[in-house]
Amino acid sequence: MLSEIQPYHKRGYLCIDDIVKSVADYFGKEHMYLHAKGLNFTYSPKIVEGEGVLSKLRTSCNYPTYLKNFTKELNYLKDFIGLDVEYVTDLTKEELLSHIRRNLKESNPVAIISSTYYIPWYEQYYNKVNKLHTFLVTDINDKTMSCVDGFLTQDLIKLELENLEDYRGILIFRAVKPKKELNLHNVLAQMIQELEKNHKLENSDSIRIFAKDVYNITFLESEKERYSDLDYSDFMIGLKFMEYGRKNLGDLFYYLSNIFTAYSKSLLDIQSKIDSISEQWKMVVVFIVKGYYSDQTAYYAKRASEQLLDIAKAEEEVTKLIVSLKVKTEEKNEKSNKRKEEK
C-alpha cells in the first residue's frame, strides 16, 4: 500500500528519527526541523542514593520519557514539517490490525511501538533484551505485514501476524499544512519556546542537578550481573540521546545556514559550539563506561560530573546566542516592514 516508503538510517538517529525522515520523504516534506528540541534537557526520574540507576531512562531531549506524552510532545512537528502524529494505545490485537488497515488504505503511514524482545530481525536483542523499538508498516494482508525498519536494515521485512506480540501502541502519521511561515525568526522562536517549556531557557541548572547526582553514582552488583553490556541499560541509552540530540541540532543549524544565507556566519558559529557540546556529552558517556567496567567508579563519576558542569555553562552560552540571533531577525524584519510602509 505504501511501498514507496524507503528505509533510512543515519548515525546518531534513533528509530523514531529514521521513521520521521522516511515518512517526511514520502509526503515530500523536510524532516530536519525534527531536531529543533535538541538543546532541551529532561532529568527524570532522579537518581536515588543506594538504588540502582541503570534500569531507567533518566535523560532525554527530543522525546518524552513516557509514551502517553508522545502526541503532545510531537506537536511541534506541525509547525514547519507539516506532520501530525497521533498516538493510539490500549488496543486489542484485532483493533490494532483494524487501525493499521484503515490508515494504510487512507495512505497514512503507521508505526508500531513494540519490544525488542519480540522483534525477530533485531538479532542483538531478540529473545534477550526488552526495550522499546518502533518500525513502520507499509502493507498488510491476512497473514503478514510488510515493514520498514531503517534503524536495523535496508531490506523489506515480513512479519507474520501471529508473531506480533507485546505491542505498546501505534503512531499514525498524517500530512498537514505547516502551521507557521518558514523563516529564520519563526524557527528560532520555536526552539526558544520549546526550551522555555522545558524550563531550560533561563539556565541549565537541571544539568547541574544531574551532575551533582552523577558525582555520587554507584553501581549495584545486581546491576552488573544484569547488564554485562552497559549499552543494554536504559540509563546509557538516555545519555546517548543527549549526545545525538545535540549533534542533530548542530546539523539543523548547518542546514539553516544554507537556506538563510544572510545569517550564515552566525548560524555556523552556533553550529560549531553545539558540535563541541555534543563531543562533551560523548565524554560523559566515556567516563560512565570507564567507571562501570573498572574499580575506579568514584574517580570517573567525578570526571563525568565535572564535564556536566562544563556542559551546563556551554549550553547557557549557546542559548544566549540563539536568543540574540532571534532578536536580530526581529529588528531586521521591523526595519523591512517599516520601509514597506514608507513606500
Coordinates of C-alpha atoms in Angstrom, one line a residue:
M1 CA 0.0 0.0 0.0
L2 CA 2.8 2.4 0.9
S3 CA 5.5 0.6 -0.9
E4 CA 7.1 4.0 -1.9
I5 CA 8.3 4.5 1.7
Q6 CA 12.0 3.7 1.8
P7 CA 14.1 2.7 4.9
Y8 CA 16.5 5.3 6.1
H9 CA 19.2 5.4 8.8
K10 CA 21.8 8.0 9.8
R11 CA 24.3 7.5 12.6
G12 CA 23.0 9.3 15.6
Y13 CA 19.4 8.9 14.6
L14 CA 17.0 6.9 16.8
C15 CA 14.5 4.6 15.3
I16 CA 11.8 7.3 15.6
D17 CA 14.1 9.8 13.9
D18 CA 14.6 7.4 11.0
I19 CA 10.8 6.9 10.7
V20 CA 10.1 10.6 10.7
K21 CA 12.7 11.0 7.9
S22 CA 11.1 8.2 5.8
V23 CA 7.6 9.5 6.4
A24 CA 8.6 13.1 5.6
D25 CA 10.2 11.9 2.4
Y26 CA 7.0 10.0 1.5
F27 CA 4.9 13.2 1.9
G28 CA 7.5 15.4 0.2
K29 CA 8.4 17.3 3.4
E30 CA 11.6 18.4 5.1
H31 CA 12.4 16.4 8.3
M32 CA 15.3 18.5 9.6
Y33 CA 13.1 20.6 11.8
L34 CA 12.5 17.5 13.9
H35 CA 15.8 18.4 15.7
A36 CA 14.5 21.8 17.0
K37 CA 14.3 20.4 20.5
G38 CA 17.9 19.2 20.5
L39 CA 19.1 21.6 23.2
N40 CA 16.4 20.5 25.7
F41 CA 17.2 18.5 28.8
T42 CA 15.0 16.4 31.0
Y43 CA 16.2 14.6 34.1
S44 CA 13.6 12.3 35.5
P45 CA 13.4 10.1 37.5
K46 CA 16.1 11.4 39.7
I47 CA 19.0 9.1 40.9
V48 CA 18.3 8.0 44.5
E49 CA 21.4 7.1 46.5
G50 CA 21.6 3.4 47.3
E51 CA 19.3 2.4 44.5
G52 CA 20.1 1.0 41.1
V53 CA 20.5 3.6 38.3
L54 CA 20.7 1.6 35.1
S55 CA 17.2 0.3 34.5
K56 CA 15.5 3.7 33.9
L57 CA 15.7 6.2 31.1
R58 CA 16.7 9.3 33.1
T59 CA 17.8 11.8 30.5
S60 CA 16.2 12.9 27.2
C61 CA 15.8 15.9 24.9
N62 CA 13.7 15.3 21.8
Y63 CA 11.3 12.7 23.1
P64 CA 9.0 12.2 26.1
T65 CA 10.1 9.8 28.8
Y66 CA 6.6 8.4 28.9
L67 CA 4.7 7.1 25.8
K68 CA 1.4 8.7 27.0
N69 CA 3.0 12.1 26.2
F70 CA 4.0 11.3 22.7
T71 CA 1.3 13.2 20.9
K72 CA 1.7 16.3 23.0
E73 CA 5.5 16.3 22.8
L74 CA 5.5 15.9 19.0
N75 CA 3.0 18.7 18.3
Y76 CA 5.9 20.9 17.2
L77 CA 6.3 18.8 14.0
K78 CA 3.2 20.5 12.7
D79 CA 4.8 23.9 12.7
F80 CA 7.4 23.6 9.9
I81 CA 7.4 20.0 8.7
G82 CA 3.7 19.6 8.5
L83 CA 3.3 16.2 10.2
D84 CA 0.6 15.3 12.6
V85 CA 1.4 12.3 14.9
E86 CA -1.4 10.5 16.7
Y87 CA -0.6 8.0 19.4
V88 CA -3.1 5.2 19.9
T89 CA -2.8 2.7 22.7
D90 CA -4.8 0.1 24.7
L91 CA -5.8 -1.8 21.6
T92 CA -6.7 -5.4 21.3
K93 CA -4.8 -7.2 18.5
E94 CA -8.0 -7.1 16.3
E95 CA -8.3 -3.4 17.0
L96 CA -4.6 -2.8 16.2
L97 CA -4.8 -4.6 12.9
S98 CA -8.1 -2.7 12.0
H99 CA -6.4 0.7 12.7
I100 CA -3.4 -0.3 10.6
R101 CA -5.6 -1.5 7.7
R102 CA -7.8 1.6 7.7
N103 CA -4.9 4.1 7.9
L104 CA -2.8 2.4 5.2
K105 CA -5.9 2.5 3.0
E106 CA -6.0 6.2 3.6
S107 CA -2.3 6.5 2.8
N108 CA -1.4 7.4 6.4
P109 CA 1.9 5.7 7.5
V110 CA 1.6 3.7 10.7
A111 CA 4.4 2.8 13.1
I112 CA 4.2 0.1 15.7
I113 CA 5.7 0.6 19.1
S114 CA 6.8 -2.8 20.3
S115 CA 9.6 -4.5 22.3
T116 CA 12.9 -5.6 21.0
Y117 CA 12.4 -8.9 22.8
Y118 CA 9.8 -9.9 20.2
I119 CA 11.3 -8.4 17.0
P120 CA 12.9 -11.3 15.1
W121 CA 15.1 -9.1 12.9
Y122 CA 16.6 -7.3 15.9
E123 CA 19.1 -10.1 16.3
Q124 CA 21.1 -8.4 19.1
Y125 CA 18.1 -8.1 21.4
Y126 CA 15.6 -10.7 20.1
N127 CA 14.6 -13.0 23.0
K128 CA 17.3 -11.3 25.1
V129 CA 16.5 -7.6 25.9
N130 CA 13.2 -5.8 26.5
K131 CA 13.5 -2.3 25.0
L132 CA 11.0 -0.1 23.2
H133 CA 11.5 -0.1 19.4
T134 CA 9.5 1.4 16.6
F135 CA 9.1 0.3 13.0
L136 CA 6.8 1.2 10.1
V137 CA 4.1 -0.9 8.5
T138 CA 3.7 -0.4 4.7
D139 CA 1.3 -3.2 3.7
I140 CA -0.8 -5.9 5.4
N141 CA -2.8 -8.9 4.4
D142 CA -4.5 -11.8 6.2
K143 CA -1.2 -13.4 7.4
T144 CA 1.7 -11.0 7.2
M145 CA 2.6 -7.3 7.3
S146 CA 5.4 -5.7 5.3
C147 CA 7.6 -3.5 7.5
V148 CA 10.3 -0.8 7.1
D149 CA 12.9 -0.5 9.9
G150 CA 15.8 1.6 8.6
F151 CA 17.3 1.7 12.0
L152 CA 18.2 -2.0 11.6
T153 CA 18.1 -2.9 8.0
Q154 CA 17.7 -1.6 4.5
D155 CA 15.7 -4.7 3.5
L156 CA 11.9 -5.1 3.3
I157 CA 10.7 -7.1 6.3
K158 CA 7.8 -9.6 6.5
L159 CA 6.3 -10.1 9.9
E160 CA 3.8 -12.9 10.5
L161 CA 0.7 -11.5 12.2
E162 CA 0.7 -14.4 14.6
N163 CA 4.1 -13.4 15.7
L164 CA 3.1 -9.8 16.5
E165 CA 3.4 -9.6 20.3
D166 CA 3.8 -7.1 23.1
Y167 CA 2.9 -4.0 21.1
R168 CA 2.5 -0.9 23.1
G169 CA 0.5 1.1 20.6
I170 CA 0.8 2.8 17.2
L171 CA 1.8 6.1 15.8
I172 CA -0.3 7.4 12.9
F173 CA 1.3 10.0 10.6
R174 CA -0.8 12.4 8.6
A175 CA 0.3 15.2 6.3
V176 CA -1.0 18.6 7.3
K177 CA -0.3 22.2 6.1
P178 CA 2.6 23.6 8.1
K179 CA 1.2 25.9 10.8
K180 CA 3.9 28.6 10.6
E181 CA 5.6 30.6 7.9
L182 CA 9.1 29.3 7.3
N183 CA 11.5 32.0 8.2
L184 CA 14.5 32.1 10.5
H185 CA 12.8 34.2 13.1
N186 CA 10.0 31.7 13.5
V187 CA 12.3 28.7 13.6
L188 CA 14.5 30.3 16.3
A189 CA 11.3 31.3 18.2
Q190 CA 10.2 27.6 18.1
M191 CA 13.5 26.5 19.6
I192 CA 13.2 29.1 22.3
Q193 CA 9.6 28.3 23.0
E194 CA 10.5 24.6 23.5
L195 CA 13.4 25.5 25.8
E196 CA 11.0 27.6 27.8
K197 CA 8.5 24.7 28.1
N198 CA 11.4 22.5 29.2
H199 CA 12.4 25.0 31.9
K200 CA 15.8 25.4 30.3
L201 CA 15.7 28.8 28.7
E202 CA 16.9 30.8 31.7
N203 CA 19.6 28.4 32.8
S204 CA 20.9 24.9 32.6
D205 CA 20.5 24.2 36.3
S206 CA 18.7 20.9 35.6
I207 CA 22.0 19.7 34.2
R208 CA 23.8 20.9 37.3
I209 CA 21.4 18.9 39.4
F210 CA 22.1 15.8 37.3
A211 CA 25.9 16.5 37.6
K212 CA 25.6 16.5 41.4
D213 CA 23.8 13.2 41.4
V214 CA 26.3 11.7 39.0
Y215 CA 29.1 12.7 41.3
N216 CA 27.8 10.2 43.9
I217 CA 26.8 7.5 41.4
T218 CA 27.4 3.8 42.3
F219 CA 26.5 0.6 40.5
L220 CA 25.0 -2.3 42.4
E221 CA 26.4 -5.8 41.9
S222 CA 22.9 -6.9 40.9
E223 CA 23.0 -4.4 38.1
K224 CA 26.4 -5.6 36.9
E225 CA 25.1 -9.1 36.8
R226 CA 22.1 -8.0 34.7
Y227 CA 23.9 -5.6 32.4
S228 CA 27.1 -7.3 31.4
D229 CA 26.8 -5.0 28.4
L230 CA 26.2 -1.4 29.6
D231 CA 24.7 -0.5 26.2
Y232 CA 21.7 -2.6 27.1
S233 CA 20.8 -0.2 30.0
D234 CA 18.2 2.5 29.7
F235 CA 20.4 4.9 31.6
M236 CA 23.1 4.6 28.9
I237 CA 20.6 4.9 26.1
G238 CA 19.4 8.2 27.7
L239 CA 22.9 9.6 27.9
K240 CA 23.4 8.8 24.2
F241 CA 20.2 10.6 23.5
M242 CA 21.9 13.7 24.7
E243 CA 25.0 13.3 22.6
Y244 CA 22.9 12.6 19.5
G245 CA 20.3 15.2 20.1
R246 CA 23.0 17.9 20.3
K247 CA 24.7 16.7 17.2
N248 CA 21.5 16.6 15.2
L249 CA 20.7 20.1 16.4
G250 CA 24.1 21.2 15.1
D251 CA 23.2 19.6 11.7
L252 CA 20.0 21.6 11.7
F253 CA 21.9 24.9 12.2
Y254 CA 24.2 23.9 9.3
Y255 CA 21.1 23.2 7.2
L256 CA 19.6 26.6 8.2
S257 CA 22.9 28.3 7.2
N258 CA 22.4 27.2 3.6
I259 CA 18.8 28.5 3.5
F260 CA 19.1 31.8 5.4
T261 CA 22.4 32.8 3.9
A262 CA 22.2 36.4 5.2
Y263 CA 22.8 34.8 8.7
S264 CA 25.2 32.0 7.7
K265 CA 28.1 33.2 9.8
S266 CA 26.0 33.4 13.0
L267 CA 24.3 30.1 12.3
L268 CA 27.6 28.3 11.6
D269 CA 29.1 29.8 14.7
I270 CA 26.2 28.3 16.8
Q271 CA 26.6 25.0 15.0
S272 CA 30.3 24.8 15.8
K273 CA 29.6 25.4 19.5
I274 CA 26.8 22.8 19.6
D275 CA 29.0 20.3 17.9
S276 CA 31.6 20.8 20.7
I277 CA 28.9 20.3 23.3
S278 CA 27.9 17.0 21.6
E279 CA 31.5 15.9 22.0
Q280 CA 31.4 16.9 25.7
W281 CA 28.3 14.7 26.1
K282 CA 30.2 11.9 24.4
M283 CA 32.9 12.2 27.0
V284 CA 30.3 11.9 29.8
V285 CA 29.3 8.6 28.2
V286 CA 33.0 7.5 28.1
F287 CA 33.6 8.4 31.8
I288 CA 30.5 6.5 32.8
V289 CA 31.5 3.4 30.8
K290 CA 35.1 3.5 32.3
G291 CA 33.7 3.8 35.8
Y292 CA 31.3 0.9 35.2
Y293 CA 33.9 -1.5 33.9
S294 CA 36.7 -0.6 36.3
D295 CA 37.2 -0.4 40.0
Q296 CA 37.5 3.4 39.8
T297 CA 33.8 4.3 39.7
A298 CA 34.2 7.3 42.1
Y299 CA 37.1 8.8 40.0
Y300 CA 35.3 8.5 36.7
A301 CA 32.0 9.7 38.3
K302 CA 33.8 12.8 39.4
R303 CA 35.2 13.3 35.9
A304 CA 31.7 12.9 34.4
S305 CA 30.2 15.3 36.9
E306 CA 32.8 18.0 36.1
Q307 CA 32.2 17.5 32.4
L308 CA 28.5 18.0 33.0
L309 CA 29.1 21.3 34.8
D310 CA 31.1 22.5 31.8
I311 CA 28.3 21.4 29.6
A312 CA 25.8 23.4 31.6
K313 CA 27.8 26.6 31.2
A314 CA 28.4 25.9 27.4
E315 CA 24.7 25.3 26.8
E316 CA 23.7 28.5 28.5
E317 CA 26.1 30.4 26.2
V318 CA 24.6 28.8 23.2
T319 CA 21.1 29.6 24.4
K320 CA 22.0 33.2 24.7
L321 CA 23.4 33.2 21.1
I322 CA 20.1 31.7 19.8
V323 CA 18.1 34.3 21.7
S324 CA 20.4 37.1 20.4
L325 CA 20.1 35.9 16.8
K326 CA 16.3 35.8 17.1
V327 CA 16.4 39.5 18.3
K328 CA 18.5 40.4 15.3
T329 CA 16.0 38.8 12.9
E330 CA 13.2 40.7 14.7
E331 CA 15.0 44.0 14.2
K332 CA 15.7 43.3 10.6
N333 CA 12.0 42.3 10.0
E334 CA 10.8 45.5 11.7
K335 CA 13.1 47.7 9.5
S336 CA 12.0 45.9 6.4
N337 CA 8.3 46.3 7.3
K338 CA 8.9 50.0 8.1
R339 CA 10.4 50.6 4.7
K340 CA 7.5 48.9 3.0
E341 CA 5.1 51.1 4.9
E342 CA 7.0 54.3 3.9
K343 CA 6.7 53.3 0.3

